[in-house]
């Protein structure tokens, strides 16, 4: 009998204490319902956005996950059983499933992408061709509307989305300021991501460095974190600057919302545009943003660094690494 | 000898203590320099935006006024002496001059509009055809991009800009929630400005009323004030809502900036767009926004209520009335 291991959400985690909130269980494989597809998971994607789902807040952009249910996350694997004829056994697929050996997906309800099975590294479907990269492209190109020669800052710049945002911005002709924690990440920003300026927010005065090194101001800010770094960046925005709000990592651990930026007045003084965006709003428009990413990958102008943890049983360690800034690039868990 | 009385800015006002900061003086008329125009002022416009100029902050959208200089403000009057051939004596003009009997303007540097001298009430050039109305049109139509049938809230809705924003939004087919202080203003919003809902922020729970009466959420918010009313409105924004930031009256009395909205997280959760705008950015595009205002005025679909104080010597009283919410509509001072 094949056993499916899965992670169950038993309680809303306090901060990053995931071990008290999630437990690993086993079950026999249940028969599929009509239109369901079973995936033999190869990798799981660790995503900050799922942290909000674990909490009790009902006013986020997704309803909270039900306690006692399987933990949800992005999965990459092969179809091993299918009751949807559009998804044949053996196809490489990527989509929202569960943190499990054998996630079950209903593509007609939640979507499931059949992806190119011929890449040298299939993880690129979580990397340069994955949702972090899509998010980066939308944020930099469509929300921040960066123009060649403009300055853009990126927070959490060594993370999965941030590292894509830096490279997308550079590839679109912008000048990039990466903001990340620690000298190793800052080296990575400069040497591999094309950032002209790397600011270590743990060691540097972010506001002072921006004021000194980008005296004309930032035309755009791709923000993954909110909080104190946003406070430091806003006064350095140029007139008519755009802030693409991709995430609020600084707030995800809190059950209460984080307060708004101290220098909100800059919105009026500098005529800024602050705009939140959310990748699923752009689903169904995939044709519009996958081609440039694929071109850049093929040209060697877009690369993702992976931080891989082996074993479904170690997912909580990987998840915490992704959230607490311990990783560079995309955090994935190797399952199959 | 003709005497010119003028108000001098001697110090940065503390809060609304204008009497300690501004004093009235007299001088003989000085000869005009080349390209200068002297205006016999008929009315002065009292504008909240000028409050920032009186303060010491150098990071606003205008540099602070020099202490010891004449106080600057919008003037409506007739040209009485001219060294710019484009501005003949007798023309009715409107533009930035001084709080004075005989403001002097250099149109080539700061602009000066020759306006229609045939209106029944010339004050309409400070009213339905004036800068508050332009600001309202830009904010509602071009920044908030209101669509027919959508809901929009307006703060300081009984003020000069707010009352125009309510009517512009109604005329563009939107459903309007006006927010103002006190029952008299709320009656005005409902009876004369076309607001379906009027919320008295001094008596009502703004957040609760919005949640109950606009359950589908606000598609747009024309914000003149920031501060606690913004905090109350943000959670009631609909998905993809737009906040047009026109002013931050709640902050103008403070030398330090006001903190940002408590529910900044809504920007991400609801994918909101918060955008500051400033009328002078649109100067030179006047042809684009004066015609609809004039049409609505002529059709009786746009009206400004005036709050007029006689006498240049009483300008500080009028100015404080405009700022502290004591007035309905446009606060002007009759000079000539």
XYZ file of C-alpha atoms in Angstrom:
672
model
C 0.000 0.000 0.000
C 1.357 3.402 -0.958
C 1.428 5.805 1.967
C 0.907 9.549 1.631
C 2.664 11.650 4.225
C 1.224 15.132 4.690
C 1.539 18.132 6.961
C -1.568 19.111 8.923
C -2.265 22.612 10.221
C -3.425 22.073 13.800
C -3.210 25.614 15.157
C -2.341 29.153 14.099
C 1.431 29.445 14.546
C 2.808 31.977 16.991
C 5.552 33.866 15.186
C 7.864 31.292 13.637
C 7.033 28.458 16.021
C 5.763 26.177 13.284
C 6.572 22.940 15.115
C 3.781 23.609 17.609
C 1.269 24.267 14.869
C 1.964 21.724 12.117
C 2.357 17.957 12.401
C 3.336 15.239 9.922
C 0.800 12.439 9.355
C 0.364 9.403 7.143
C -2.639 8.080 5.302
C -3.449 5.538 2.647
C -4.107 7.001 -0.780
C -7.810 7.716 -1.146
C -9.521 7.049 -4.486
C -9.656 10.124 -6.708
C -12.918 11.916 -7.307
C -13.884 12.905 -10.808
C -11.649 15.689 -12.241
C -9.003 15.159 -9.581
C -5.343 14.611 -10.384
C -2.749 12.966 -8.128
C 0.790 14.302 -8.322
C 3.950 12.522 -7.240
C 5.635 15.551 -5.688
C 9.263 16.172 -6.572
C 9.695 19.569 -5.017
C 7.693 21.883 -2.784
C 8.030 25.637 -3.008
C 8.384 27.595 0.231
C 6.505 30.894 -0.114
C 6.122 33.766 2.317
C 2.597 34.420 1.130
C 1.411 31.139 2.628
C 2.370 32.407 6.105
C -0.759 34.561 6.118
C -2.947 31.556 5.340
C -1.734 29.907 8.522
C -3.014 32.752 10.674
C -6.515 33.563 11.895
C -6.973 36.828 10.031
C -10.010 36.831 7.787
C -9.221 40.124 6.074
C -6.197 39.047 4.085
C -6.281 38.332 0.385
C -7.055 34.695 1.024
C -9.295 33.209 3.692
C -7.390 31.418 6.476
C -6.772 27.698 6.033
C -9.085 25.516 8.099
C -7.426 24.094 11.188
C -7.138 20.309 11.027
C -6.714 20.384 7.258
C -3.690 19.715 5.091
C -1.217 22.543 4.654
C -1.374 24.055 1.194
C 1.540 25.005 -0.980
C 3.019 25.054 -4.458
C 4.031 21.661 -5.801
C 6.135 20.524 -8.763
C 5.882 16.878 -9.786
C 4.562 14.328 -12.241
C 0.990 13.226 -12.633
C 0.754 9.664 -11.289
C -2.992 9.188 -11.464
C -5.589 11.298 -13.250
C -9.320 11.714 -13.625
C -8.929 14.841 -15.752
C -8.113 13.925 -19.368
C -6.229 17.190 -19.845
C -3.618 15.953 -17.357
C -2.139 12.627 -18.539
C -0.044 10.440 -16.291
C 3.597 11.350 -16.596
C 3.076 15.047 -17.317
C 5.241 17.468 -15.352
C 2.913 19.842 -13.535
C 3.102 22.776 -11.163
C 0.311 24.214 -9.034
C -1.234 24.606 -5.626
C -1.459 21.300 -3.811
C -0.567 20.163 -0.341
C 2.656 19.711 1.597
C 2.534 15.980 0.921
C 4.150 13.137 -0.973
C 1.105 12.812 -3.200
C -0.788 16.079 -3.441
C -4.243 15.942 -5.000
C -5.343 18.820 -7.202
C -8.571 19.626 -8.988
C -7.240 21.587 -11.972
C -10.690 22.741 -13.033
C -11.068 24.502 -9.688
C -7.612 25.662 -8.692
C -5.581 25.426 -11.868
C -2.544 23.285 -12.620
C 0.118 24.126 -15.171
C 1.625 21.480 -17.441
C 5.192 22.690 -17.760
C 8.167 22.015 -20.019
C 9.657 18.664 -19.012
C 12.864 19.210 -20.970
C 14.633 21.794 -18.845
C 18.094 20.849 -17.560
C 16.857 21.756 -14.077
C 13.106 21.280 -13.590
C 13.334 23.478 -10.510
C 13.390 26.442 -12.893
C 9.606 26.083 -12.873
C 9.905 27.329 -9.293
C 12.744 29.615 -10.302
C 13.191 31.806 -13.343
C 9.950 30.495 -14.864
C 7.996 30.278 -11.637
C 5.642 32.425 -9.684
C 8.306 34.489 -7.959
C 9.631 35.462 -11.372
C 6.151 36.206 -12.691
C 5.531 38.341 -9.649
C 8.793 40.187 -10.186
C 8.015 40.856 -13.842
C 4.525 42.143 -13.104
C 5.725 44.297 -10.254
C 8.675 45.840 -12.032
C 7.226 46.152 -15.516
C 3.476 46.573 -15.066
C 3.039 48.082 -11.594
C 6.230 50.112 -11.107
C 6.371 50.683 -14.897
C 10.131 51.046 -14.794
C 11.777 52.883 -17.660
C 15.328 52.489 -18.965
C 17.771 54.555 -16.949
C 15.481 54.884 -13.939
C 16.514 53.905 -10.413
C 14.647 51.167 -8.576
C 15.211 49.766 -5.096
C 14.255 46.204 -4.194
C 13.817 44.936 -0.628
C 14.399 41.332 0.405
C 16.510 41.502 -2.726
C 18.341 38.210 -2.194
C 15.093 36.300 -1.783
C 13.276 34.400 -4.501
C 11.076 37.282 -5.657
C 13.586 40.008 -4.878
C 16.412 38.357 -6.814
C 14.127 38.053 -9.830
C 13.015 41.693 -9.440
C 16.629 42.896 -9.454
C 17.429 41.008 -12.642
C 14.179 41.899 -14.396
C 14.793 45.561 -13.623
C 18.379 45.367 -14.857
C 17.244 43.550 -18.005
C 14.713 46.321 -18.629
C 17.504 48.895 -18.451
C 16.988 50.185 -14.929
C 19.628 50.915 -12.299
C 19.152 48.720 -9.273
C 19.611 49.207 -5.536
C 19.300 45.908 -3.703
C 18.494 45.892 0.013
C 19.203 42.716 1.959
C 20.612 41.523 5.270
C 24.287 40.667 5.603
C 27.490 40.899 3.528
C 27.069 37.563 1.749
C 23.697 38.579 0.330
C 25.053 41.978 -0.634
C 27.910 40.383 -2.546
C 25.340 38.212 -4.322
C 23.321 41.298 -5.270
C 26.309 43.030 -6.796
C 28.069 40.082 -8.388
C 25.179 38.023 -9.706
C 22.025 40.140 -9.807
C 23.336 43.297 -11.435
C 22.683 45.635 -8.510
C 24.833 48.754 -8.754
C 24.315 49.431 -5.070
C 23.757 46.856 -2.347
C 22.623 48.020 1.076
C 22.940 45.767 4.121
C 20.023 46.868 6.248
C 21.471 45.099 9.266
C 24.667 47.141 9.152
C 23.966 50.265 7.089
C 21.768 53.321 7.546
C 19.453 52.647 4.598
C 18.069 56.192 4.416
C 21.506 57.801 4.576
C 22.993 55.566 1.908
C 20.078 56.161 -0.457
C 20.286 59.911 0.081
C 24.028 59.901 -0.589
C 24.237 57.435 -3.447
C 20.987 58.081 -5.316
C 20.784 61.858 -4.922
C 18.217 62.188 -7.696
C 15.894 59.845 -5.868
C 14.365 56.470 -6.570
C 11.855 56.312 -9.399
C 10.488 53.047 -8.104
C 10.575 50.710 -5.135
C 9.694 47.031 -5.324
C 8.695 46.358 -1.730
C 8.538 42.877 -0.251
C 8.688 43.828 3.400
C 6.999 47.070 4.490
C 7.924 48.214 7.990
C 11.118 50.073 8.885
C 12.772 49.620 5.480
C 9.792 51.238 3.799
C 10.128 54.073 6.312
C 13.759 54.471 5.296
C 13.066 54.355 1.551
C 10.061 56.690 1.214
C 11.942 59.951 1.845
C 14.354 58.983 -0.944
C 11.658 58.547 -3.562
C 11.827 60.914 -6.529
C 8.883 62.991 -7.694
C 6.207 60.778 -9.256
C 7.865 57.659 -7.847
C 6.042 54.325 -7.792
C 5.983 51.808 -4.970
C 4.945 48.323 -6.074
C 3.766 46.573 -2.909
C 4.472 42.891 -3.395
C 4.619 41.744 0.202
C 4.675 42.778 3.821
C 7.021 40.184 5.264
C 7.600 42.412 8.299
C 3.928 41.896 9.168
C 3.366 38.225 8.443
C 4.371 37.016 11.875
C 1.962 39.389 13.579
C -1.698 38.738 14.028
C -2.256 42.498 14.101
C -1.482 44.660 11.075
C 1.746 46.621 10.931
C 1.317 50.402 11.042
C 1.694 52.381 7.846
C 4.824 54.205 6.758
C 6.019 57.023 9.010
C 6.557 59.229 6.006
C 3.149 58.713 4.405
C 3.198 62.477 3.777
C 5.652 61.763 0.957
C 2.746 60.322 -1.050
C 1.405 63.841 -1.369
C 4.656 65.792 -1.331
C 6.245 63.678 -4.061
C 3.004 62.661 -5.802
C 3.852 59.017 -5.301
C 1.790 56.058 -6.383
C 1.727 53.150 -3.924
C 0.045 50.119 -5.440
C -0.474 46.631 -4.113
C -0.563 43.701 -6.482
C -1.178 39.988 -6.252
C -0.050 37.453 -8.796
C -3.304 35.443 -9.100
C -5.022 38.576 -10.417
C -2.878 38.061 -13.501
C -3.576 34.359 -13.981
C -4.978 33.616 -17.386
C -2.601 36.206 -18.758
C 0.385 33.852 -18.588
C 1.178 34.260 -22.266
C 1.981 37.861 -21.558
C 4.760 37.302 -19.083
C 6.294 33.867 -19.531
C 7.998 34.595 -22.896
C 10.351 37.370 -21.701
C 11.354 35.265 -18.694
C 12.083 32.249 -20.890
C 14.069 34.404 -23.291
C 16.177 35.830 -20.496
C 16.754 32.350 -19.071
C 17.842 31.026 -22.468
C 20.116 34.039 -22.971
C 21.726 33.569 -19.574
C 20.387 36.876 -18.298
C 18.148 35.466 -15.586
C 19.220 32.954 -12.973
C 17.753 31.669 -9.728
C 19.868 30.344 -6.902
C 18.201 27.440 -5.107
C 18.322 26.655 -1.415
C 17.214 23.030 -1.320
C 16.347 20.965 1.743
C 15.898 17.216 1.274
C 12.904 15.399 2.739
C 9.244 16.211 3.300
C 9.896 15.661 7.009
C 12.196 18.725 7.011
C 9.753 21.186 5.484
C 9.342 23.261 8.639
C 13.072 23.942 8.813
C 13.080 25.055 5.188
C 9.979 27.179 5.693
C 11.530 29.018 8.621
C 14.743 29.584 6.643
C 12.711 31.175 3.880
C 10.902 33.484 6.325
C 13.742 34.488 8.628
C 16.152 35.574 5.945
C 18.548 32.660 6.384
C 18.387 31.670 2.723
C 19.552 33.141 -0.546
C 17.329 32.623 -3.565
C 14.498 30.153 -3.824
C 13.858 27.802 -0.909
C 12.563 24.417 -2.055
C 12.099 21.037 -0.439
C 13.035 17.910 -2.387
C 10.298 15.359 -1.852
C 10.337 12.540 -4.399
C -0.451 108.440 -2.690
C -1.972 104.999 -3.034
C -1.153 102.780 -0.106
C -0.721 99.012 -0.389
C -1.591 97.045 2.714
C -0.057 93.580 2.890
C 0.376 90.711 5.296
C 3.928 89.819 6.269
C 5.023 86.368 7.475
C 7.218 87.088 10.499
C 7.453 83.614 12.032
C 6.340 80.036 11.466
C 2.885 79.784 13.063
C 2.348 77.401 15.944
C -0.790 75.410 15.147
C -3.499 77.936 14.239
C -1.999 80.879 16.112
C -1.664 83.004 13.013
C -1.894 86.349 14.838
C 1.527 85.792 16.392
C 3.100 84.970 13.062
C 1.569 87.373 10.523
C 1.246 91.150 10.725
C -0.445 93.759 8.520
C 1.742 96.493 7.071
C 1.472 99.412 4.678
C 3.763 100.631 1.942
C 3.703 103.032 -0.938
C 3.280 101.393 -4.336
C 6.712 100.636 -5.774
C 7.319 101.109 -9.511
C 6.793 97.922 -11.500
C 9.744 96.087 -12.968
C 9.600 94.909 -16.548
C 7.081 92.068 -17.094
C 5.347 92.767 -13.775
C 1.606 93.303 -13.456
C -0.174 95.075 -10.603
C -3.597 93.768 -9.659
C -6.291 95.612 -7.735
C -7.388 92.680 -5.611
C -11.115 92.040 -5.316
C -11.019 88.703 -3.540
C -8.414 86.506 -1.907
C -8.779 82.759 -1.823
C -8.105 80.959 1.461
C -6.404 77.640 0.719
C -5.263 74.887 3.075
C -2.265 74.147 0.899
C -0.715 77.497 1.799
C -0.552 76.408 5.450
C 2.448 74.247 4.616
C 4.264 77.192 3.059
C 4.055 79.005 6.395
C 5.968 76.251 8.176
C 9.679 75.491 8.308
C 9.583 72.145 6.550
C 11.796 72.014 3.486
C 10.558 68.649 2.252
C 7.056 69.643 1.236
C 6.005 70.163 -2.333
C 6.896 73.827 -2.138
C 9.836 75.438 -0.351
C 8.847 77.363 2.783
C 8.082 81.053 2.371
C 10.900 83.321 3.520
C 10.252 84.922 6.903
C 9.902 88.678 6.649
C 8.339 88.402 3.193
C 4.790 88.979 2.006
C 2.328 86.165 2.495
C 1.443 84.492 -0.763
C -2.013 83.442 -1.898
C -4.457 83.230 -4.758
C -5.855 86.555 -5.903
C -8.775 87.565 -8.138
C -8.875 91.141 -9.359
C -8.379 93.552 -12.219
C -5.107 94.609 -13.732
C -4.508 98.246 -12.709
C -0.988 98.669 -14.051
C 0.947 96.450 -16.424
C 4.388 96.000 -17.893
C 3.403 92.804 -19.651
C 1.508 93.532 -22.876
C -0.397 90.263 -22.601
C -2.159 91.623 -19.495
C -3.939 94.888 -20.346
C -5.256 97.229 -17.664
C -8.834 96.320 -16.814
C -8.516 92.570 -17.462
C -9.962 90.274 -14.825
C -7.172 87.980 -13.678
C -6.589 85.173 -11.233
C -3.290 83.814 -9.973
C -0.770 83.584 -7.185
C -0.036 86.995 -5.708
C 0.164 88.310 -2.189
C -2.317 88.874 0.616
C -2.436 92.559 -0.249
C -4.580 95.343 -1.689
C -2.357 95.507 -4.755
C -0.599 92.222 -5.386
C 2.213 92.256 -7.934
C 2.595 89.264 -10.218
C 5.148 88.356 -12.872
C 2.987 86.262 -15.209
C 5.967 85.024 -17.207
C 7.362 83.414 -14.046
C 4.381 82.347 -11.983
C 1.462 82.412 -14.398
C -1.668 84.557 -14.301
C -4.970 83.602 -15.879
C -7.123 86.128 -17.711
C -10.620 84.931 -16.859
C -14.137 85.518 -18.144
C -15.278 88.920 -16.901
C -18.918 88.306 -17.748
C -19.943 85.857 -15.068
C -22.829 86.876 -12.835
C -20.614 86.143 -9.867
C -16.887 86.612 -10.563
C -16.149 84.575 -7.460
C -16.896 81.499 -9.570
C -13.290 81.824 -10.717
C -12.461 80.763 -7.155
C -15.463 78.439 -7.144
C -16.795 76.101 -9.780
C -14.191 77.320 -12.280
C -11.350 77.686 -9.816
C -8.481 75.625 -8.582
C -10.492 73.682 -6.026
C -12.784 72.528 -8.817
C -9.871 71.686 -11.105
C -8.333 69.719 -8.278
C -11.591 67.865 -7.697
C -11.957 66.996 -11.373
C -8.392 65.724 -11.683
C -8.644 63.740 -8.497
C -12.000 62.128 -9.206
C -11.691 61.624 -12.948
C -7.975 61.202 -13.641
C -6.472 59.872 -10.405
C -9.352 57.899 -8.853
C -10.650 57.130 -12.397
C -14.173 56.804 -11.121
C -16.613 54.815 -13.235
C -20.400 55.177 -13.410
C -22.077 53.231 -10.639
C -18.994 53.045 -8.461
C -18.895 54.218 -4.856
C -16.585 57.031 -3.812
C -16.060 58.612 -0.405
C -14.899 62.212 -0.025
C -13.390 63.646 3.170
C -13.664 67.325 4.145
C -16.638 66.999 1.823
C -18.240 70.326 2.728
C -15.043 72.236 2.014
C -14.150 73.956 -1.219
C -12.397 71.027 -2.840
C -14.535 68.354 -1.195
C -17.829 69.913 -2.254
C -16.578 70.042 -5.832
C -15.362 66.439 -5.624
C -18.798 65.256 -4.468
C -20.561 66.993 -7.349
C -17.990 65.990 -9.966
C -18.297 62.363 -8.853
C -22.088 62.536 -8.933
C -21.997 64.177 -12.373
C -19.751 61.358 -13.597
C -22.330 58.822 -12.445
C -20.757 57.705 -9.184
C -22.462 57.126 -5.837
C -21.096 59.469 -3.215
C -20.382 59.170 0.503
C -19.549 62.560 1.977
C -17.640 62.750 5.263
C -17.750 66.033 7.168
C -18.078 67.405 10.685
C -21.490 68.314 12.074
C -25.151 67.989 11.098
C -25.344 71.234 9.111
C -22.564 70.125 6.778
C -24.115 66.685 6.455
C -27.448 68.210 5.427
C -25.558 70.260 2.853
C -23.895 67.107 1.483
C -27.208 65.326 1.042
C -29.381 68.210 -0.089
C -27.048 70.178 -2.344
C -24.062 68.028 -3.290
C -25.758 64.807 -4.281
C -24.232 62.614 -1.570
C -26.345 59.502 -0.974
C -24.718 59.013 2.396
C -23.378 61.716 4.687
C -21.231 60.720 7.645
C -20.623 63.124 10.514
C -17.165 62.103 11.702
C -17.659 64.051 14.923
C -20.720 62.019 15.890
C -20.655 58.798 13.876
C -18.391 55.762 13.786
C -17.105 56.266 10.242
C -15.799 52.704 9.830
C -19.009 51.142 11.118
C -21.266 53.245 8.917
C -19.212 52.501 5.819
C -19.215 48.787 6.578
C -22.976 48.792 7.091
C -24.073 51.126 4.310
C -21.557 50.345 1.570
C -21.202 46.604 2.082
C -19.611 46.088 -1.326
C -16.858 48.525 -0.415
C -15.653 51.842 -1.733
C -14.130 51.827 -5.192
C -12.465 55.152 -4.552
C -11.646 57.622 -1.814
C -10.904 61.293 -2.437
C -8.859 62.127 0.622
C -8.282 65.672 1.789
C -7.301 64.926 5.356
C -5.331 61.718 6.053
C -5.112 60.767 9.715
C -7.865 58.990 11.640
C -10.493 59.277 8.887
C -8.154 57.545 6.449
C -7.681 54.850 9.091
C -11.443 54.429 9.251
C -11.937 54.354 5.481
C -9.165 51.981 4.359
C -10.748 48.777 5.698
C -13.898 49.626 3.729
C -12.146 49.887 0.405
C -13.192 47.389 -2.245
C -10.732 45.227 -4.147
C -8.677 47.330 -6.556
C -9.848 50.544 -4.873
C -8.125 53.849 -5.545
C -7.225 56.506 -3.005
C -6.599 59.918 -4.543
C -4.522 61.811 -2.000
C -5.374 65.474 -2.422
C -4.418 66.802 0.977
C -3.348 65.951 4.491
C -5.164 68.635 6.458
C -4.752 66.568 9.614
C -0.991 67.097 9.286
C -0.725 70.726 8.237
C -0.629 72.124 11.758
C 2.209 69.810 12.747
C 5.828 70.464 12.034
C 6.408 66.708 12.102
C 4.742 64.397 9.591
C 1.662 62.455 10.532
C 2.143 58.677 10.712
C 0.824 56.539 7.898
C -2.482 54.698 7.910
C -2.905 52.011 10.558
C -4.327 49.664 7.972
C -1.579 50.067 5.382
C -1.789 46.286 4.985
C -4.996 46.861 3.020
C -2.873 48.187 0.141
C -1.652 44.646 -0.392
C -4.722 42.726 0.756
C -7.096 44.707 -1.474
C -4.547 45.594 -4.155
C -5.238 49.278 -3.616
C -3.634 52.160 -5.423
C -2.835 55.184 -3.251
C -1.728 58.114 -5.356
C -0.843 61.664 -4.442
C -1.516 64.470 -6.869
C -0.890 68.189 -7.028
C -2.763 70.609 -9.246
C 0.224 72.568 -10.632
C 1.482 69.352 -12.238
C -1.521 69.719 -14.535
C -1.029 73.381 -15.400
C -0.732 73.917 -19.108
C -3.371 71.262 -19.545
C -6.182 73.640 -18.582
C -8.046 73.080 -21.817
C -8.605 69.522 -20.713
C -10.485 70.242 -17.535
C -12.107 73.665 -17.661
C -14.744 72.787 -20.314
C -16.597 70.113 -18.309
C -16.670 72.366 -15.249
C -18.050 75.265 -17.273
C -20.656 73.015 -18.845
C -21.796 71.746 -15.462
C -21.925 75.314 -14.109
C -24.021 76.473 -17.065
C -26.316 73.454 -16.711
C -26.810 74.117 -13.006
C -25.116 70.837 -12.044
C -22.178 72.369 -10.204
C -22.424 75.034 -7.523
C -20.045 76.457 -4.966
C -21.201 77.937 -1.699
C -19.100 80.921 -0.640
C -18.087 81.888 2.874
C -17.051 85.507 2.457
C -15.284 87.708 4.992
C -15.032 91.429 4.211
C -11.754 93.293 4.596
C -8.095 92.483 4.071
C -7.593 93.214 7.763
C -9.760 90.183 8.619
C -7.873 87.641 6.564
C -6.493 85.714 9.546
C -9.984 85.079 10.865
C -11.093 83.782 7.482
C -7.972 81.667 7.124
C -8.514 79.986 10.467
C -12.179 79.345 9.572
C -11.073 77.582 6.424
C -8.588 75.403 8.317
C -10.571 74.560 11.423
C -13.674 73.353 9.659
C -15.854 76.297 10.653
C -16.822 77.081 7.077
C -18.937 75.470 4.392
C -17.735 75.811 0.838
C -15.148 78.248 -0.412
C -13.672 80.739 2.055
C -12.830 84.043 0.397
C -11.910 87.503 1.627
C -13.414 90.537 -0.106
C -10.683 93.101 -0.554
C -11.519 95.761 -3.121
